Coordinates of C-alpha atoms and ligand atoms in Angstrom, one line a residue:
M1 CA 0.0 0.0 0.0
N2 CA 1.6 3.3 -1.0
Q3 CA -1.3 5.6 -0.6
P4 CA -0.4 9.0 0.9
L5 CA -0.4 9.7 4.6
L6 CA -1.7 13.0 6.0
F7 CA 0.4 14.3 8.9
W8 CA -1.4 16.9 11.0
F9 CA 0.9 19.2 13.0
R10 CA -0.6 20.8 16.1
K11 CA 1.4 21.8 19.1
D12 CA 4.3 19.5 18.2
L13 CA 6.2 21.8 15.9
R14 CA 9.3 19.8 15.7
L15 CA 10.9 16.9 13.8
T16 CA 13.1 15.4 16.6
D17 CA 11.4 13.1 19.1
N18 CA 8.2 13.4 17.3
T19 CA 6.7 9.9 17.7
A20 CA 3.9 10.5 15.3
L21 CA 6.2 11.8 12.6
K22 CA 8.7 9.0 13.1
A23 CA 5.9 6.4 12.7
A24 CA 4.6 8.2 9.6
A25 CA 8.1 8.3 8.0
Q26 CA 8.6 4.6 8.8
T27 CA 5.6 3.6 6.7
G28 CA 7.7 4.8 3.7
R29 CA 4.5 6.3 2.2
P30 CA 4.3 9.8 0.7
I31 CA 3.6 12.2 3.4
I32 CA 1.5 15.4 3.2
C33 CA 2.3 17.8 6.2
T34 CA -0.4 20.3 7.2
Y35 CA -1.0 22.9 9.8
I36 CA -4.6 24.1 10.2
L37 CA -5.4 27.4 11.8
D38 CA -8.8 26.6 13.4
E39 CA -9.7 29.8 15.2
D40 CA -13.2 28.7 16.1
N41 CA -12.1 25.5 17.9
D42 CA -11.6 27.2 21.3
L43 CA -13.8 30.2 21.6
A44 CA -13.3 30.4 25.3
W45 CA -9.5 30.5 25.1
P46 CA -8.5 31.7 21.6
L47 CA -4.8 32.1 21.0
G48 CA -3.4 35.1 23.0
K49 CA -1.7 38.0 21.2
A50 CA 1.8 37.0 22.2
S51 CA 1.2 33.3 21.4
R52 CA 0.0 34.3 17.9
W53 CA 3.4 36.0 17.2
W54 CA 5.2 32.9 18.4
L55 CA 3.1 30.6 16.3
Q56 CA 3.8 32.6 13.2
E57 CA 7.6 32.4 13.8
S58 CA 7.5 28.8 14.8
L59 CA 5.6 27.8 11.6
K60 CA 8.1 29.7 9.5
S61 CA 10.9 27.7 11.2
L62 CA 9.0 24.3 10.8
G63 CA 8.4 25.1 7.1
L64 CA 12.1 25.6 6.5
S65 CA 13.0 22.3 8.4
L66 CA 10.5 20.4 6.3
Q67 CA 12.0 21.8 3.1
Q68 CA 15.2 19.9 3.9
Y69 CA 13.1 16.7 3.3
E70 CA 11.6 18.4 0.3
L71 CA 8.3 18.4 2.1
Q72 CA 5.8 21.2 1.8
L73 CA 4.0 22.5 4.9
V74 CA 0.4 22.9 3.7
L75 CA -1.2 25.8 5.5
R76 CA -5.0 25.8 5.7
R77 CA -7.4 27.9 7.7
G78 CA -10.9 27.0 8.9
D79 CA -12.7 24.1 10.6
S80 CA -10.2 21.3 11.2
V81 CA -12.6 18.5 10.2
E82 CA -13.5 20.2 7.0
Q83 CA -9.9 21.1 6.1
L84 CA -8.7 17.6 6.8
S85 CA -11.5 16.1 4.8
Q86 CA -10.7 18.4 1.9
L87 CA -7.0 17.4 2.0
I88 CA -8.0 13.7 2.0
K89 CA -10.2 14.3 -1.0
E90 CA -7.5 16.2 -2.9
T91 CA -4.7 13.7 -2.2
G92 CA -6.3 10.4 -1.7
A93 CA -4.6 10.0 1.7
S94 CA -5.7 6.9 3.5
S95 CA -4.2 7.6 6.9
L96 CA -4.1 10.5 9.3
Y97 CA -1.4 10.7 12.0
F98 CA -1.1 13.3 14.7
S99 CA 0.2 14.0 18.2
A100 CA -2.3 14.1 21.1
Q101 CA -3.1 17.4 22.8
Y102 CA -4.8 17.6 26.1
E103 CA -6.7 20.9 26.5
P104 CA -10.5 20.2 26.8
S105 CA -11.2 21.8 23.4
S106 CA -8.3 19.8 21.8
L107 CA -9.7 16.5 23.2
T108 CA -13.2 17.3 21.9
L109 CA -11.7 18.2 18.5
E110 CA -9.8 14.9 18.3
Q111 CA -13.0 13.0 19.0
K112 CA -14.8 14.9 16.3
V113 CA -12.0 14.2 13.8
N114 CA -12.0 10.6 14.7
L115 CA -15.7 10.3 14.4
A116 CA -15.8 12.1 11.1
L117 CA -12.9 10.2 9.4
K118 CA -12.5 6.8 11.0
D119 CA -14.8 5.0 8.6
Q120 CA -12.9 6.4 5.6
I121 CA -9.3 6.3 6.6
E122 CA -7.0 5.1 9.3
V123 CA -6.8 7.7 12.2
K124 CA -3.8 7.4 14.6
R125 CA -3.1 9.5 17.6
F126 CA 0.4 9.4 19.2
K127 CA 1.7 10.7 22.5
G128 CA 4.6 13.1 22.9
Y129 CA 3.4 16.4 24.3
L130 CA 3.7 15.1 27.9
L131 CA 6.0 12.7 29.6
Y132 CA 3.0 10.7 30.9
E133 CA -0.4 10.0 29.4
P134 CA -3.2 11.5 31.5
N135 CA -4.2 9.2 34.2
E136 CA -1.1 7.0 33.7
N137 CA -0.3 8.0 37.3
T138 CA -3.2 7.6 39.7
T139 CA -3.7 7.0 43.4
A140 CA -4.0 3.4 44.7
E141 CA -7.8 3.8 44.3
G142 CA -7.3 4.7 40.6
K143 CA -8.3 8.3 41.2
P144 CA -6.5 11.4 39.9
Y145 CA -3.9 13.0 42.2
K146 CA -4.9 16.2 43.8
V147 CA -1.6 16.6 45.7
F148 CA 1.7 17.2 43.9
T149 CA 4.2 15.2 46.0
P150 CA 2.6 11.7 45.6
F151 CA 2.0 12.5 41.9
Y152 CA 5.7 13.5 41.6
K153 CA 6.9 10.3 43.4
A154 CA 4.6 8.1 41.2
C155 CA 6.2 9.8 38.1
L156 CA 9.7 9.2 39.3
K157 CA 9.0 5.5 39.4
K158 CA 8.6 5.5 35.6
P159 CA 11.6 7.4 34.1
P160 CA 10.8 8.5 30.6
S161 CA 12.2 6.4 27.7
T162 CA 14.9 7.7 25.3
A163 CA 14.1 10.5 22.9
L164 CA 13.9 9.7 19.2
P165 CA 16.1 11.3 16.6
A166 CA 14.5 13.2 13.7
P167 CA 13.6 10.8 10.8
E168 CA 16.5 10.2 8.4
Q169 CA 14.2 10.2 5.4
I170 CA 10.6 11.2 4.8
S171 CA 9.0 10.5 1.4
A172 CA 7.4 13.6 0.2
Y173 CA 4.0 13.7 -1.5
P174 CA 5.0 14.6 -5.1
E175 CA 2.5 17.3 -6.0
Y176 CA 2.4 20.9 -4.8
L177 CA -0.8 21.6 -2.9
A178 CA -2.6 24.9 -2.5
S179 CA -1.5 26.5 0.7
D180 CA -2.2 29.8 2.5
D181 CA 0.5 32.3 2.8
L182 CA 1.5 32.4 6.4
L183 CA 1.7 36.2 6.5
D184 CA -1.9 36.4 5.2
W185 CA -3.0 34.9 8.5
D186 CA -2.0 38.2 10.1
L187 CA -1.0 36.3 13.3
A188 CA 1.2 39.1 14.4
L189 CA -1.1 41.9 13.3
D190 CA -2.7 42.3 16.6
T191 CA 0.5 42.1 18.6
P192 CA 1.1 45.5 20.3
T193 CA 4.2 47.4 19.3
W194 CA 6.2 45.9 22.1
A195 CA 6.3 42.7 20.0
Q196 CA 9.0 44.4 18.1
E197 CA 11.2 43.7 21.1
Y198 CA 10.7 39.9 20.9
P199 CA 13.0 39.0 18.0
P200 CA 16.4 39.7 19.6
I201 CA 15.3 37.9 22.7
W202 CA 13.6 34.8 21.3
K203 CA 14.3 32.4 18.6
P204 CA 11.1 30.4 18.0
G205 CA 11.5 27.0 16.4
E206 CA 13.3 23.8 17.0
D207 CA 16.8 25.2 16.6
G208 CA 16.0 28.0 19.1
A209 CA 14.7 25.4 21.6
D210 CA 17.9 23.4 21.3
W211 CA 20.0 26.5 21.6
S212 CA 18.2 27.4 24.9
L213 CA 18.6 23.9 26.3
Q214 CA 22.3 23.8 25.5
A215 CA 22.8 27.3 26.9
F216 CA 21.1 26.3 30.1
I217 CA 23.3 23.1 30.3
R218 CA 26.5 25.1 29.6
Q219 CA 25.6 27.5 32.4
G220 CA 25.5 24.5 34.8
V221 CA 22.3 22.8 36.0
G222 CA 24.0 22.4 39.4
K223 CA 23.3 26.1 40.1
Y224 CA 19.6 25.8 39.3
P225 CA 18.3 25.2 42.9
E226 CA 20.2 28.3 44.0
L227 CA 19.6 30.6 41.1
R228 CA 16.0 29.6 40.0
N229 CA 14.5 32.2 42.4
R230 CA 16.6 35.1 41.2
P231 CA 15.0 37.2 38.6
D232 CA 18.2 39.4 38.4
I233 CA 20.2 36.4 37.2
F234 CA 19.8 34.2 34.1
G235 CA 19.1 31.2 36.2
T236 CA 16.3 29.2 34.5
S237 CA 16.1 27.6 31.1
R238 CA 13.5 29.9 29.5
L239 CA 12.3 26.8 27.6
S240 CA 8.7 27.4 28.4
P241 CA 7.5 28.9 25.1
H242 CA 9.4 26.2 23.2
L243 CA 7.8 23.5 25.3
H244 CA 4.4 25.0 24.9
F245 CA 4.6 24.9 21.1
G246 CA 6.2 21.5 21.1
E247 CA 9.4 22.7 19.5
I248 CA 11.2 20.4 22.0
S249 CA 9.7 17.5 23.9
P250 CA 9.8 17.2 27.7
R251 CA 11.4 13.8 27.1
Q252 CA 14.3 15.4 25.2
I253 CA 14.8 17.9 28.0
W254 CA 14.5 15.3 30.7
N255 CA 17.0 13.0 29.1
A256 CA 19.5 15.8 28.3
I257 CA 19.4 17.0 31.9
N258 CA 19.5 13.4 33.2
Q259 CA 22.9 12.8 31.6
L260 CA 24.3 15.4 34.1
N261 CA 23.2 13.3 37.0
N262 CA 26.7 12.3 38.2
T263 CA 27.9 15.9 38.5
D264 CA 24.8 17.9 39.3
N265 CA 22.4 15.6 41.2
E266 CA 20.6 18.3 43.1
G267 CA 20.2 20.6 40.1
V268 CA 18.9 17.7 38.0
A269 CA 16.4 16.6 40.5
S270 CA 15.2 20.2 41.1
Y271 CA 14.8 20.9 37.4
Q272 CA 13.0 17.6 36.7
R273 CA 10.6 18.4 39.5
E274 CA 9.6 21.5 37.6
L275 CA 8.9 19.5 34.5
I276 CA 6.7 17.3 36.7
W277 CA 4.8 20.4 37.8
R278 CA 3.9 20.9 34.1
E279 CA 2.6 17.3 34.1
F280 CA 0.7 17.9 37.3
S281 CA -1.0 20.9 35.8
Y282 CA -2.2 18.8 32.9
N283 CA -3.3 16.1 35.3
L284 CA -5.5 18.8 36.9
L285 CA -6.8 20.2 33.7
I286 CA -7.7 16.9 32.2
N287 CA -9.6 15.7 35.2
W288 CA -11.2 19.0 36.1
P289 CA -11.8 20.7 32.7
D290 CA -13.3 23.8 34.2
F291 CA -10.0 24.5 36.1
P292 CA -9.3 27.6 34.0
E293 CA -12.6 29.2 35.0
Q294 CA -13.7 27.9 38.3
P295 CA -11.9 27.6 41.7
F296 CA -11.0 24.0 42.5
R297 CA -12.1 24.7 46.1
S298 CA -15.7 25.6 45.6
E299 CA -15.9 27.7 48.8
F300 CA -13.9 30.3 46.9
K301 CA -16.9 31.0 44.7
A302 CA -18.2 33.0 47.7
F303 CA -15.0 35.0 48.1
P304 CA -15.7 38.7 48.5
W305 CA -13.6 40.0 45.6
H306 CA -13.2 43.7 44.9
D307 CA -13.5 44.5 41.2
D308 CA -11.5 47.6 40.6
D309 CA -10.8 48.5 37.0
S310 CA -8.4 51.3 37.8
A311 CA -6.3 49.2 40.1
L312 CA -6.3 46.4 37.6
H313 CA -5.1 48.8 34.9
R314 CA -2.2 50.0 37.1
W315 CA -1.2 46.4 37.9
Q316 CA -1.3 45.5 34.2
Q317 CA 0.9 48.5 33.2
G318 CA 3.4 48.1 36.1
Q319 CA 2.3 51.3 37.9
T320 CA 1.5 49.9 41.4
G321 CA 4.3 51.8 43.2
Y322 CA 5.8 48.4 44.4
P323 CA 9.0 48.2 42.3
I324 CA 9.3 44.4 42.1
V325 CA 5.6 44.1 41.0
D326 CA 6.1 46.8 38.4
A327 CA 9.3 45.4 37.1
G328 CA 7.6 42.0 36.6
M329 CA 4.6 43.4 34.8
R330 CA 6.9 45.5 32.6
E331 CA 9.2 42.6 31.9
L332 CA 6.0 40.8 30.7
L333 CA 5.0 43.6 28.4
H334 CA 8.4 44.0 26.9
T335 CA 9.5 40.4 26.5
G336 CA 6.4 38.2 26.6
W337 CA 7.9 36.3 29.6
M338 CA 8.2 36.8 33.3
H339 CA 10.4 35.1 35.9
N340 CA 8.6 32.4 37.9
R341 CA 9.3 34.0 41.3
V342 CA 8.0 37.3 40.0
R343 CA 4.9 35.7 38.5
M344 CA 4.1 34.5 42.0
I345 CA 4.7 37.9 43.5
V346 CA 2.6 39.8 41.0
A347 CA -0.1 37.2 41.2
S348 CA -0.2 37.4 45.0
F349 CA -0.3 41.2 44.8
L350 CA -3.3 41.2 42.4
I351 CA -5.3 38.6 44.3
K352 CA -4.4 39.5 47.9
D353 CA -3.3 43.1 48.0
L354 CA -5.8 44.3 45.5
L355 CA -8.5 41.6 46.0
I356 CA -9.0 41.3 42.3
P357 CA -10.2 37.9 41.1
W358 CA -7.4 35.6 40.0
Q359 CA -9.2 35.0 36.7
Q360 CA -8.5 38.6 35.7
G361 CA -4.7 38.0 36.1
E362 CA -5.0 34.7 34.3
K363 CA -6.6 36.4 31.3
W364 CA -3.9 39.1 31.2
F365 CA -1.2 36.5 31.3
W366 CA -3.0 34.5 28.6
Q367 CA -2.7 37.5 26.2
H368 CA 0.8 38.6 27.1
L369 CA 2.8 35.4 27.8
L370 CA 4.6 33.7 25.0
D371 CA 4.4 30.5 27.0
A372 CA 0.6 31.0 27.8
N373 CA -0.5 27.5 28.5
L374 CA -4.0 26.7 29.7
A375 CA -2.9 24.0 32.1
S376 CA 0.1 25.7 33.7
N377 CA -1.5 29.2 33.8
S378 CA -4.7 28.1 35.4
A379 CA -3.0 25.8 37.9
S380 CA -0.5 28.4 38.9
W381 CA -3.1 31.2 39.3
Q382 CA -5.2 28.9 41.4
W383 CA -2.1 27.8 43.4
V384 CA -1.3 31.4 44.3
A385 CA -4.9 32.3 45.1
G386 CA -5.1 29.4 47.5
C387 CA -8.1 27.9 45.8
G388 CA -6.4 25.3 43.7
A389 CA -5.5 21.7 44.3
D390 CA -2.5 21.5 46.7
A391 CA -2.4 25.3 46.7
A392 CA -0.4 27.7 48.8
P393 CA -2.7 28.6 51.8
Y394 CA -4.7 31.8 51.2
F395 CA -3.4 33.3 54.4
R396 CA 0.2 33.2 53.1
V397 CA 0.4 36.7 51.7
F398 CA 3.7 37.7 49.9
N399 CA 5.2 40.9 51.1
P400 CA 6.3 42.5 47.9
T401 CA 9.1 44.5 49.6
L402 CA 10.6 41.6 51.4
Q403 CA 10.3 39.4 48.3
G404 CA 12.1 42.1 46.3
E405 CA 14.9 42.5 48.9
K406 CA 15.4 38.8 49.2
F407 CA 15.3 37.7 45.5
D408 CA 16.6 40.9 43.8
P409 CA 19.1 41.9 46.6
N410 CA 20.9 44.6 44.6
G411 CA 17.8 45.9 42.8
D412 CA 19.3 45.0 39.4
Y413 CA 16.1 43.5 38.1
V414 CA 14.1 46.6 39.2
R415 CA 16.6 48.9 37.7
Q416 CA 16.4 47.1 34.4
W417 CA 12.6 47.2 34.1
V418 CA 11.8 50.4 36.1
P419 CA 14.5 52.7 34.8
E420 CA 13.0 55.7 36.5
L421 CA 14.2 54.2 39.8
D422 CA 17.7 53.5 38.4
Q423 CA 19.5 56.0 40.5
L424 CA 18.1 54.9 43.9
S425 CA 20.4 53.4 46.4
K426 CA 20.2 49.6 47.2
A427 CA 18.7 50.6 50.6
H428 CA 15.6 52.1 48.9
I429 CA 15.3 50.5 45.5
H430 CA 12.4 48.3 46.8
T431 CA 10.9 51.1 49.0
P432 CA 11.2 54.4 47.1
W433 CA 8.4 55.9 49.4
E434 CA 10.8 55.5 52.3
A435 CA 13.7 57.2 50.7
P436 CA 14.8 60.6 52.1
A437 CA 13.7 63.6 50.1
E438 CA 17.3 64.4 49.3
E439 CA 17.9 61.0 47.8
L440 CA 14.8 61.1 45.8
K441 CA 15.8 64.5 44.4
L442 CA 19.3 63.4 43.5
A443 CA 17.8 60.3 41.8
G444 CA 15.4 62.5 39.8
I445 CA 12.3 60.9 41.3
N446 CA 9.2 62.9 42.1
L447 CA 6.8 60.5 43.8
N448 CA 3.4 60.5 42.1
E449 CA 4.9 62.2 39.1
T450 CA 7.8 60.2 37.8
Y451 CA 6.9 57.1 39.8
P452 CA 3.7 56.3 41.7
S453 CA 3.3 56.0 45.5
P454 CA 2.2 52.5 46.6
I455 CA -1.4 51.8 45.4
V456 CA -2.1 50.2 48.7
N457 CA -0.4 50.0 52.1
H458 CA 0.7 46.4 52.1
K459 CA 0.2 45.9 55.9
E460 CA -3.3 47.1 55.7
A461 CA -4.0 45.3 52.5
R462 CA -2.8 42.0 54.0
L463 CA -5.3 42.4 56.9
R464 CA -8.0 43.2 54.5
A465 CA -7.2 40.1 52.6
L466 CA -7.2 38.0 55.7
A467 CA -10.6 39.5 56.8
A468 CA -12.0 38.6 53.4
F469 CA -10.7 35.1 53.7
E470 CA -12.6 34.8 57.1
V471 CA -15.8 35.0 55.1
I472 CA -15.2 31.6 53.5
K473 CA -12.7 30.1 55.9
H474 CA -15.1 28.0 57.8
K475 CA -16.1 26.3 54.6
S476 CA -12.5 25.4 53.6
Q477 CA -11.7 21.7 53.1
P478 CA -8.1 20.4 52.7
A479 CA -7.4 18.6 49.4
A480 CA -7.7 14.8 49.8
Ligands
LIG1 C1 0.8 33.1 38.0 C2 1.6 32.1 37.2 C3 1.2 31.8 35.9 C4 2.0 31.0 35.1 N1 1.6 30.7 33.8 C5 2.3 29.8 33.1 C6 2.0 29.6 31.7 O1 1.0 30.1 31.2 N2 2.8 28.8 31.0 C7 3.9 28.1 31.5 O2 4.5 27.3 30.8 N3 4.2 28.3 32.8 C8 3.5 29.1 33.6 N4 3.8 29.4 34.9 C9 4.9 28.5 35.5 C10 6.3 29.1 35.5 O3 6.3 30.4 35.9 C11 6.9 29.0 34.1 O4 6.8 27.7 33.5 C12 8.4 29.3 34.1 O5 8.6 30.6 34.7 C13 9.0 29.2 32.7 O6 10.3 29.7 32.7 P1 11.5 28.6 32.4 O7 11.2 27.9 31.2 O8 12.8 29.4 32.5 O9 11.4 27.7 33.7 P2 12.4 26.6 34.3 O10 12.6 27.0 35.7 O11 13.6 26.5 33.4 O12 11.5 25.3 34.3 C14 11.6 24.3 33.2 C15 10.2 24.0 32.7 O13 9.4 23.4 33.7 C16 8.0 23.9 33.6 N5 7.6 24.6 34.8 C17 8.4 25.3 35.7 N6 7.7 25.8 36.7 C18 6.4 25.4 36.5 C19 5.2 25.6 37.2 N7 5.2 26.2 38.4 N8 4.1 25.0 36.7 C20 4.1 24.3 35.6 N9 5.2 24.1 34.8 C21 6.4 24.6 35.3 C22 8.0 24.8 32.4 O14 7.5 24.1 31.3 C23 9.4 25.3 32.3 O15 9.7 25.7 31.0 C24 3.1 30.3 35.7 C25 3.4 30.6 37.0 C26 2.7 31.5 37.8 C27 3.1 31.7 39.2

């Protein structure tokens, strides 16, 4: 049988360690590669602005990689089932191969595709986006884990297998097929002007992912436990957007890091633990599909939030008057990324100091993060809010000043992103409102003119948050 095989790229925009592509290549049949932009598939969570830019660049890169095999990347736009059916009609393909995705809308789409096509052609779904299939790791009772540590331990008992090399050969479908022009999709049209700052920082695509991994390894994974909380230092891998778009698989990263086990044991374990947090987030999303919208702990539905558009706007624009919060929000606007420690600080500030619902922050991140990921974003916001599975307790309120002093001790991170505070001394870089008038004058700072005074008094805001929590506290149940 030498009938063509249709290969459907989704969030697996790579050739290396792509189980589905390898299997397709091994059939020896002519392959048609396609990517379908199906904007109506997830109306609740359409691609965010930053993600659209990344997708455009990543597809450019994938197209070039496929050219090395003389393969065309056929771009189509519209309903996935209709577009796949059309391609099958045009080419006579008798199989459809693709990598599994796990967002609720992706799972529904896969079922729809399977239902529509399975009687005409062979439909095969492969794993590769996650280290473990959903529900591969369950409690002794066969239930999904709600607590991270036992989930993590269960994962460690099943180390991932070796990553696959890119196929040596792929037979190309011989005819040229009609394809959209990527630039006509206007994926980057909506990106605000700050997107112009992305290109020097980021290199979307498989080569860029590998470059980031190698740079992280060269820097020394052994330092990761110590440096991973320091936003002023390049201490983490910055692989998150690459992982999100499947330009590198978690298995490739896991194995590359694992090879360092003899020298950097602690760093390897600490880094791999973060990869398992990604798996845990998917475990939550798959088993509780309304996780992105609804608090996991239902008592939080009665939480007395304080909707405040003006405060929300100041938080979004990095104008709260708390330097570490403002630095993080501006790093996000300029680079499409924010350091994990600072994500926690800004999230805590929005939820607890401003009492604004976590869903508002989640939505802002969704639009502005290049790594915006439904599972990790919702799980992390709920974790900080205290309403998620195995979440930080609500009463643990981050003090933005102490967090800044501890994790950005010299104020370098603040100086980079809040340049109007650049000339402040180390003693006041995290507390400009406490700086003597003389120092402010010398630093060219006029509070409320060149930089805002704190939007709230943190001590008072903390008490207000704890009082709000009292309203629902008696209903709280620990996660089983
Ligand atoms: C409020 C909030 C929102 C977040 N939203 C997202 C999001 O939309 N997308 C996203 O990928 N991560 C999100 N995170 C998790 C984390 O901040 C990022 O994964 C991390 O900062 C990415 O940088 P890195 O690749 O250098 O991480 P590294 O420290 O190098 O970690 C390696 C990889 O492990 C995974 N990882 C690390 N920490 C976490 C975590 N806490 N939860 C899940 N996976 C993790 C990521 O895939 C990351 O690339 C969020 C965290 C918070 C507090």
